[in-house]
PDB file of C-alpha atoms in Angstrom:
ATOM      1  CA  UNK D  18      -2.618 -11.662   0.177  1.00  0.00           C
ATOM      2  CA  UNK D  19      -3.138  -9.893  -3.508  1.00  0.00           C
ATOM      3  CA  UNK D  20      -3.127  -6.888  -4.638  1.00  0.00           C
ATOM      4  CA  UNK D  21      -3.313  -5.211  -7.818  1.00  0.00           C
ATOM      5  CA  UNK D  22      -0.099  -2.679  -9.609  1.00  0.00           C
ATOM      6  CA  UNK D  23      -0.728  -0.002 -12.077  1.00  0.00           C
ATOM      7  CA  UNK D  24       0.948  -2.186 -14.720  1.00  0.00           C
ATOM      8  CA  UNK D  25      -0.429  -4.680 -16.715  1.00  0.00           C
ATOM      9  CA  UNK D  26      -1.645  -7.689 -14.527  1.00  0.00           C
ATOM     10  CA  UNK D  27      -1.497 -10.910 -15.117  1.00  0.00           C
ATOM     11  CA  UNK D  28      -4.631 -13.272 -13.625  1.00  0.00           C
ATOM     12  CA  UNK D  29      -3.524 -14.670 -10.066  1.00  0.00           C
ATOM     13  CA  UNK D  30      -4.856 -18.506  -9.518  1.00  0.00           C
ATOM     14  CA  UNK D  31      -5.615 -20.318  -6.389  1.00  0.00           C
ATOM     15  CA  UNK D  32      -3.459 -23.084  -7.807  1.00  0.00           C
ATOM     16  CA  UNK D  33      -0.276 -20.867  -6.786  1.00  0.00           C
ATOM     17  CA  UNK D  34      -1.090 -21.402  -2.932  1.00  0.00           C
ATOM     18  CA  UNK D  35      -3.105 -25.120  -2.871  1.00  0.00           C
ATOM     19  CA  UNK D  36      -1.249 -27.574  -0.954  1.00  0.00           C
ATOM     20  CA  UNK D  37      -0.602 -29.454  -4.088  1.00  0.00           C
ATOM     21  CA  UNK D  38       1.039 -33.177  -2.870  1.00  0.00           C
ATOM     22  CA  UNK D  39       0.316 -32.371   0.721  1.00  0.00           C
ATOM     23  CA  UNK D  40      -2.421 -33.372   2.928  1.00  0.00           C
ATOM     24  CA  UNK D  41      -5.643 -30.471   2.323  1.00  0.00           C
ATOM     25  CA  UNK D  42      -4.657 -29.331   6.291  1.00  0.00           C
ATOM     26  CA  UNK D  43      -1.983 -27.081   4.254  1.00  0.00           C
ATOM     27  CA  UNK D  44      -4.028 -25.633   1.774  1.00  0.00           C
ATOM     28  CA  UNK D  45      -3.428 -21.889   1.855  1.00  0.00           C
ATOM     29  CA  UNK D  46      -6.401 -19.334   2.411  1.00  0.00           C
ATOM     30  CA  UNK D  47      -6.906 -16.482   0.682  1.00  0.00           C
ATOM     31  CA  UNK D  48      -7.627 -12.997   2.077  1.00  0.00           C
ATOM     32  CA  UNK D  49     -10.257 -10.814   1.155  1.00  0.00           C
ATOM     33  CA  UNK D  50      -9.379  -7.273   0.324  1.00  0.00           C
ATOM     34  CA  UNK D  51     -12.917  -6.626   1.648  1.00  0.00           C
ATOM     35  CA  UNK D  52     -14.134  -5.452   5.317  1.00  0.00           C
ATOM     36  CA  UNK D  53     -14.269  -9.513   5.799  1.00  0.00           C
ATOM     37  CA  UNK D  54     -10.332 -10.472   4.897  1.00  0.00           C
ATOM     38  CA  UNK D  55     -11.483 -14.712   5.859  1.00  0.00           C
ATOM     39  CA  UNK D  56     -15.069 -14.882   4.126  1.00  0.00           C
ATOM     40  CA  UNK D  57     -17.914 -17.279   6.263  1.00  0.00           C
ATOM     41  CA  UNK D  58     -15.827 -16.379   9.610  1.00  0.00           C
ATOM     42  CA  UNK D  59     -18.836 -15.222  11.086  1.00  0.00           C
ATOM     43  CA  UNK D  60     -21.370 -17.344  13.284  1.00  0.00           C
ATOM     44  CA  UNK D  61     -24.986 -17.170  11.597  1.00  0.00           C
ATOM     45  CA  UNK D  62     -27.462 -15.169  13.466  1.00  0.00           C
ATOM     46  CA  UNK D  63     -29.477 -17.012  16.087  1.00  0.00           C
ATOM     47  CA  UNK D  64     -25.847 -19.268  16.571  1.00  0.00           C
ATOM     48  CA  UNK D  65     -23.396 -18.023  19.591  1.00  0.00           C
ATOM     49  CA  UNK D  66     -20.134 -19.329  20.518  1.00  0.00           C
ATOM     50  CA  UNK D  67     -21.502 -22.223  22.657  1.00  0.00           C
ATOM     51  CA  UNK D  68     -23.415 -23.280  20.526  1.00  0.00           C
ATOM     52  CA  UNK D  69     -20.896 -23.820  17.563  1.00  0.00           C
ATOM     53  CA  UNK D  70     -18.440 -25.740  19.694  1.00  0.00           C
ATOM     54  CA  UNK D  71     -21.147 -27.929  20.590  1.00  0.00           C
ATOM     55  CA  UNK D  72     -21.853 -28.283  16.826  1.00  0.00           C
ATOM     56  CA  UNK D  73     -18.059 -28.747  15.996  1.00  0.00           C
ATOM     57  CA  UNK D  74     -17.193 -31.368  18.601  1.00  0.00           C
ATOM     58  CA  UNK D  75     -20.233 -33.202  17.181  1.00  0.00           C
ATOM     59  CA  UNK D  76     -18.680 -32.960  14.051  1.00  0.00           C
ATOM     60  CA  UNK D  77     -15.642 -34.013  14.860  1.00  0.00           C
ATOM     61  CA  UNK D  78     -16.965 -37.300  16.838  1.00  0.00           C
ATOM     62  CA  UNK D  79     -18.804 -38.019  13.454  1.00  0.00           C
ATOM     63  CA  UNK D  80     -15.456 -37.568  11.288  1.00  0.00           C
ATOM     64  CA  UNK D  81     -13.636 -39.634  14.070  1.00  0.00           C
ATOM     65  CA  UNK D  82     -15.749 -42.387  13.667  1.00  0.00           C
ATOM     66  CA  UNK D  83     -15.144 -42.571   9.893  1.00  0.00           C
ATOM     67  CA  UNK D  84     -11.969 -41.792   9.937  1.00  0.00           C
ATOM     68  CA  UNK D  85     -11.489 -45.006  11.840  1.00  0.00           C
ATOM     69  CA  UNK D  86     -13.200 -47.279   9.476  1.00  0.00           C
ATOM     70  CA  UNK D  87     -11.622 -45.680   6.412  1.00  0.00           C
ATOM     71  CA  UNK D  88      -8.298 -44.212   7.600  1.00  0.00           C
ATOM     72  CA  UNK D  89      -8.484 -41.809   4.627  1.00  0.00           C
ATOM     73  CA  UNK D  90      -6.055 -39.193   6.022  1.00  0.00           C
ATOM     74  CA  UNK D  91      -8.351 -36.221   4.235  1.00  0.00           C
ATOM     75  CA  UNK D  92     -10.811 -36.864   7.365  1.00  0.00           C
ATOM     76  CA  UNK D  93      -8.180 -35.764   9.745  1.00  0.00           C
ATOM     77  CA  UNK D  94      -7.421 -32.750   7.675  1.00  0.00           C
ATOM     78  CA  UNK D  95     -11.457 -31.574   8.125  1.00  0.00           C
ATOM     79  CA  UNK D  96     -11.658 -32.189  11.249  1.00  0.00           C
ATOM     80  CA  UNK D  97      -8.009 -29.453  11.492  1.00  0.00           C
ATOM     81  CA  UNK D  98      -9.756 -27.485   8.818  1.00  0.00           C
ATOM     82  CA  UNK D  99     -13.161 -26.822  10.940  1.00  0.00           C
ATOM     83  CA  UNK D 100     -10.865 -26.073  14.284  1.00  0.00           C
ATOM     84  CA  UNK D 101      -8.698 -23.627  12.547  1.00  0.00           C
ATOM     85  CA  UNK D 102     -11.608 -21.938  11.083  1.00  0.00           C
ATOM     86  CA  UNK D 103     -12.960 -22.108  15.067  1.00  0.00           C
ATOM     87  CA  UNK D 104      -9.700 -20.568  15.773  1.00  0.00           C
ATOM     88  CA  UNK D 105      -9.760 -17.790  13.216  1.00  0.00           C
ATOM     89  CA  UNK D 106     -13.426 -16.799  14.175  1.00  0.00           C
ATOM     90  CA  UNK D 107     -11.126 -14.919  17.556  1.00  0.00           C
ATOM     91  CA  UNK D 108      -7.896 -14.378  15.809  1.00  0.00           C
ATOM     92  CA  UNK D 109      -8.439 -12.954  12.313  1.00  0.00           C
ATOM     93  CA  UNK D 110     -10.677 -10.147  13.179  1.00  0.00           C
ATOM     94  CA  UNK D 111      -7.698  -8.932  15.857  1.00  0.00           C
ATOM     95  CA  UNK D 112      -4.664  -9.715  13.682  1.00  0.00           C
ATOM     96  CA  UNK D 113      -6.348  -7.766  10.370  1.00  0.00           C
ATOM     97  CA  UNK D 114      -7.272  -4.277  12.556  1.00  0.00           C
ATOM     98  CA  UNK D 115      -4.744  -1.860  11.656  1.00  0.00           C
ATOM     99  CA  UNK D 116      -6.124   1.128  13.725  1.00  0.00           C
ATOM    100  CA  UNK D 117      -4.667   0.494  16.252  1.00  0.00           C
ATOM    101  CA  UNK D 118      -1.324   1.263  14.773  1.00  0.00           C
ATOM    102  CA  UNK D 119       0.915   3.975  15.993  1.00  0.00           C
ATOM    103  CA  UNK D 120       1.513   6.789  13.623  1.00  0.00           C
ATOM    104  CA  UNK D 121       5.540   5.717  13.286  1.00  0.00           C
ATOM    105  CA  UNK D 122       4.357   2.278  11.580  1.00  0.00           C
ATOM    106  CA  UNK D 123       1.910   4.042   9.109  1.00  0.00           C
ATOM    107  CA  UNK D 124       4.491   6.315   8.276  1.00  0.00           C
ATOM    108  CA  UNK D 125       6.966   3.627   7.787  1.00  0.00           C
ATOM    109  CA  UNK D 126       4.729   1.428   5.639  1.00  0.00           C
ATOM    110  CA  UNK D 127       3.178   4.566   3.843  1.00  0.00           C
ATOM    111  CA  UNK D 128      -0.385   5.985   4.300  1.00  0.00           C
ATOM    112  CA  UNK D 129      -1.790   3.346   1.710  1.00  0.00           C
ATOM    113  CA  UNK D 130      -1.034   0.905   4.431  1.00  0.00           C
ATOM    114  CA  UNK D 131      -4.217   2.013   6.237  1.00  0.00           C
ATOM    115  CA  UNK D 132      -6.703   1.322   2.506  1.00  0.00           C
ATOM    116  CA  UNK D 133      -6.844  -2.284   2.578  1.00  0.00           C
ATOM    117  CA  UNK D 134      -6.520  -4.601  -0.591  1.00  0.00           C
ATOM    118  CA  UNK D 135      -3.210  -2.732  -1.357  1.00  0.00           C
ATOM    119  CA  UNK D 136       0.563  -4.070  -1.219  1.00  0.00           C
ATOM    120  CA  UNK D 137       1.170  -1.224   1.399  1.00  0.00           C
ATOM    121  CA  UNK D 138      -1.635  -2.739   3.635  1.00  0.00           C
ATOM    122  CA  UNK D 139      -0.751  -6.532   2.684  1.00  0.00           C
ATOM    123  CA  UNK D 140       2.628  -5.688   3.868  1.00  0.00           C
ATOM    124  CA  UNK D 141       1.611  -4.787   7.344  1.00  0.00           C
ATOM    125  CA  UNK D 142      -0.434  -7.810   7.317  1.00  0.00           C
ATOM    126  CA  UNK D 143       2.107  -9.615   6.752  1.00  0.00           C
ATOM    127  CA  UNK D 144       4.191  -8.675   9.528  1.00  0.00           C
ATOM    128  CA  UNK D 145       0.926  -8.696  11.863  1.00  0.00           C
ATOM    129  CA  UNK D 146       0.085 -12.515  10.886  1.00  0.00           C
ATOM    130  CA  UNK D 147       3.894 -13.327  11.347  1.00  0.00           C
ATOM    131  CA  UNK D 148       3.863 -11.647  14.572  1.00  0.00           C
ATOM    132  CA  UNK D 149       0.827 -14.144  15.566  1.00  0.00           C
ATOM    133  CA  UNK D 150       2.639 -17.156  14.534  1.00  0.00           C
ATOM    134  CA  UNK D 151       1.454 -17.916  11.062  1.00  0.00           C
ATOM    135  CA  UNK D 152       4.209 -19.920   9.681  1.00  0.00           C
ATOM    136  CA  UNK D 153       3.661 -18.835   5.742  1.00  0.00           C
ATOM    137  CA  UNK D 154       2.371 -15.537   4.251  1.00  0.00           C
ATOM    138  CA  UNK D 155       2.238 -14.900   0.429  1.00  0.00           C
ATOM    139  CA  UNK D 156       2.117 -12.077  -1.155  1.00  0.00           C
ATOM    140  CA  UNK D 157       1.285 -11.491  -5.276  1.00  0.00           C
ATOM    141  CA  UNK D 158       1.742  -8.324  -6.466  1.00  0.00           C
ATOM    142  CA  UNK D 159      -0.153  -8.024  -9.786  1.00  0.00           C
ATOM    143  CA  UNK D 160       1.028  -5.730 -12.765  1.00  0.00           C
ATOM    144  CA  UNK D 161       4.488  -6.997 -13.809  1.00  0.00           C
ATOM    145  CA  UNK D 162       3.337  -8.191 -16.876  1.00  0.00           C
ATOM    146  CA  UNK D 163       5.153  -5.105 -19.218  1.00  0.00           C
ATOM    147  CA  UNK D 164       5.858  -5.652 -22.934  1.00  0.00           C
ATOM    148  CA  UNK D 165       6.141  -1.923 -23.685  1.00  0.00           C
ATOM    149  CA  UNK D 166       6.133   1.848 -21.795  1.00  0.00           C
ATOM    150  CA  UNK D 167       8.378   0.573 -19.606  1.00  0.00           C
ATOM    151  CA  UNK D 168       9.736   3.789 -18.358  1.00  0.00           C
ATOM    152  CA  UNK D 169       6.530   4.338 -16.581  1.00  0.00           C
ATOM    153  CA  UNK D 170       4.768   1.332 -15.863  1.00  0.00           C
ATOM    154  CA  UNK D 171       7.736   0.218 -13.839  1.00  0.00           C
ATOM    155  CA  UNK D 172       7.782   2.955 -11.987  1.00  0.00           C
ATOM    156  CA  UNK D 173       4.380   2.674 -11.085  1.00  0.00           C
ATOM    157  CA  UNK D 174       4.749  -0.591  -9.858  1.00  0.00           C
ATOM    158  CA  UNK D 175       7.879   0.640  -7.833  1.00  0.00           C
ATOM    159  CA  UNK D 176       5.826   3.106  -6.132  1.00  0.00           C
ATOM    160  CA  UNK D 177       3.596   0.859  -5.468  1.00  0.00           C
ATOM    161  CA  UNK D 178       6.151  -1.711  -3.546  1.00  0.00           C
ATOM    162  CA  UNK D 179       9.413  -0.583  -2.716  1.00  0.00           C
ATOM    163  CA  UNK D 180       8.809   1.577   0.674  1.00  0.00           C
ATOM    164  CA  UNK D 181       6.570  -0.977   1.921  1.00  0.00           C
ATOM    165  CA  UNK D 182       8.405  -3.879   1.264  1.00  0.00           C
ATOM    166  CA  UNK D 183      11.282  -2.137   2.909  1.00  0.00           C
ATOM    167  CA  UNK D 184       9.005  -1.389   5.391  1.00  0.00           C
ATOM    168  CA  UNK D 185       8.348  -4.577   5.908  1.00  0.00           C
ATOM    169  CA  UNK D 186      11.776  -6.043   6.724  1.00  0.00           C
ATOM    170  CA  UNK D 187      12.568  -3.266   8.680  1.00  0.00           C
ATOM    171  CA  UNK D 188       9.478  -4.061  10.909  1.00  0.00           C
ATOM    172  CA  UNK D 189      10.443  -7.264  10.961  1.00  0.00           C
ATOM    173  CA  UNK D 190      13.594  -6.605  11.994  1.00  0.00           C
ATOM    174  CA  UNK D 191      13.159  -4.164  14.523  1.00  0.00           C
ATOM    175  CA  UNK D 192      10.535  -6.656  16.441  1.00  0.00           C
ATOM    176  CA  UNK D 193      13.318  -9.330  16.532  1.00  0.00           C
ATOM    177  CA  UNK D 194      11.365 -11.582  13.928  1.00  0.00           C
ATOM    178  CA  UNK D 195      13.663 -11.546  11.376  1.00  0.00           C
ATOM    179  CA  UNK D 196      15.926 -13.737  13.113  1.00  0.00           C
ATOM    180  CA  UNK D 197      13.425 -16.619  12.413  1.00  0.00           C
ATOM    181  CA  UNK D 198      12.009 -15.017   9.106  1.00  0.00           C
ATOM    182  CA  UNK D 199      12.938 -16.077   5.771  1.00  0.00           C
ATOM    183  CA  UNK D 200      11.729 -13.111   3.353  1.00  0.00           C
ATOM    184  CA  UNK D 201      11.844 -14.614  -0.196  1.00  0.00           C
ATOM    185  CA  UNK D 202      11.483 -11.948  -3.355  1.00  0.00           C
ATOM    186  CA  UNK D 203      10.544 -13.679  -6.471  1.00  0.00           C
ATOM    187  CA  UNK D 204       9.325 -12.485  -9.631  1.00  0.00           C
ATOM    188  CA  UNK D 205       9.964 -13.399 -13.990  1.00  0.00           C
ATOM    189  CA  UNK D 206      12.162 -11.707 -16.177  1.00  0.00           C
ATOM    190  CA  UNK D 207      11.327 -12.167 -20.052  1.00  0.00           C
ATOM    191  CA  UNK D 208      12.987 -10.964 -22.964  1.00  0.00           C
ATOM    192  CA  UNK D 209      12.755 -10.897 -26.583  1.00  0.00           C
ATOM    193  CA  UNK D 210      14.768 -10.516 -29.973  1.00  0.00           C
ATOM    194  CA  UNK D 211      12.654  -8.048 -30.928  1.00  0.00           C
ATOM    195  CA  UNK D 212      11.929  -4.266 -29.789  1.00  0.00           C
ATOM    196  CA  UNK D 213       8.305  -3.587 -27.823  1.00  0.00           C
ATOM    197  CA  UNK D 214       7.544  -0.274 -27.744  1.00  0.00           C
ATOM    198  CA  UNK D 215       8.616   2.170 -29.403  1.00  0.00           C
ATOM    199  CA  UNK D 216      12.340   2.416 -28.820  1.00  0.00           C
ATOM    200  CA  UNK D 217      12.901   5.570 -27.345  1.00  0.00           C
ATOM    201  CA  UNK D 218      13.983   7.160 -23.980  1.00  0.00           C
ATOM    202  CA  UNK D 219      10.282   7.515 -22.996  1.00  0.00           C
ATOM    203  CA  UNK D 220       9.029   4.662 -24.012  1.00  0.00           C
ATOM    204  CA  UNK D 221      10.687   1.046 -24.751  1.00  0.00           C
ATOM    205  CA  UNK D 222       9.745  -2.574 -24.162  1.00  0.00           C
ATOM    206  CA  UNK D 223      11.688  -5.778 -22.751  1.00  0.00           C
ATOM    207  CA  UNK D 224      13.704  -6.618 -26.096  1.00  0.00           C
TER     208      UNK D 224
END
């Protein structure tokens, strides 16, 4: 889930969620900040449900049948691949609604939790897709990236996160998921031996 600060942002690459040594079955997927958070969820027009399980398990028969004259284990991880996208078709449309809601959660999470594409709104999503059993959410925060003006680009970006990622683990909490929840915060610290900024009370960099 990304969203972008009002600080300086550095580019976000798919390489930070691929499934890197692992089988392609835990490659990550990226949400839209659009009305569509999974893109190409949709059935084409003219195909219904039926229809695209018969196409699937089709599919699937073909994959099995190479799969067992090859035994390249990237078969088996398309044929997961085109049943969790099945899955999602039903899911992800339910899990990413937020009006539905009650007024105590938006206020806990902040009213940007309800304009989607924001941290205040990934946040919730977060909690929503943990609630429905997805074992790992990311979230990337763009905007850290501050050589100078410190003073008010980090608190910007503090606005931007810090009642909605309490939020967060107080939801979490309160629903009796963060007993199985491990909520990692990580981030980069730089500094230099030489001032950014110009060195006053208003405005100084990270030296």
């Amino acid at each position: 889930l990304l969203s972008r600060g009002k600080g300086n942002g550095q580019g976000v690459y798919s390489k930070l969620w691929t499934n890197g040594f692992l089988d392609s079955v835990h490659q990550g997927v990226q949400f839209s900040s659009g009305d569509d958070p999974v893109l190409y969820l949709n059935d084409p027009e003219g195909m219904n449900k039926a229809d695209r399980r018969r196409m699937l398990d089709k599919i699937s028969a073909l994959n099995q049948m190479n799969y067992q004259s090859f035994g390249d284990p990237e078969i088996s991880a398309k044929i997961q691949q085109y049943e969790m996208a099945y899955r999602m078709q039903t899911a992800v449309p339910e899990v990413t609604d937020v009006t539905r809601e009650p007024d105590s959660i938006v206020k806990l999470y902040g009213p940007e939790c309800l304009v989607p594409g924001t941290y205040a709104a990934n946040c919730l999503l977060a909690r929503k897709l943990s609630e429905n059993g997805v074992r790992f959410v990311q979230l990337y925060h763009q905007g850290w990236d501050q050589h100078g003006n410190l003073p008010n680009e980090m608190a910007g970006q503090a606005l931007d996160t810090d009642q909605a990622s309490a939020a967060l683990i107080t939801d979490l909490k309160q629903r009796g998921l963060l007993d199985e929840t491990l909520v990692i915060w990580g981030g980069e610290f730089g500094r230099t031996n030489y001032c950014q900024g110009r060195f006053s009370a208003e405005n100084y960099g990270r030296d």
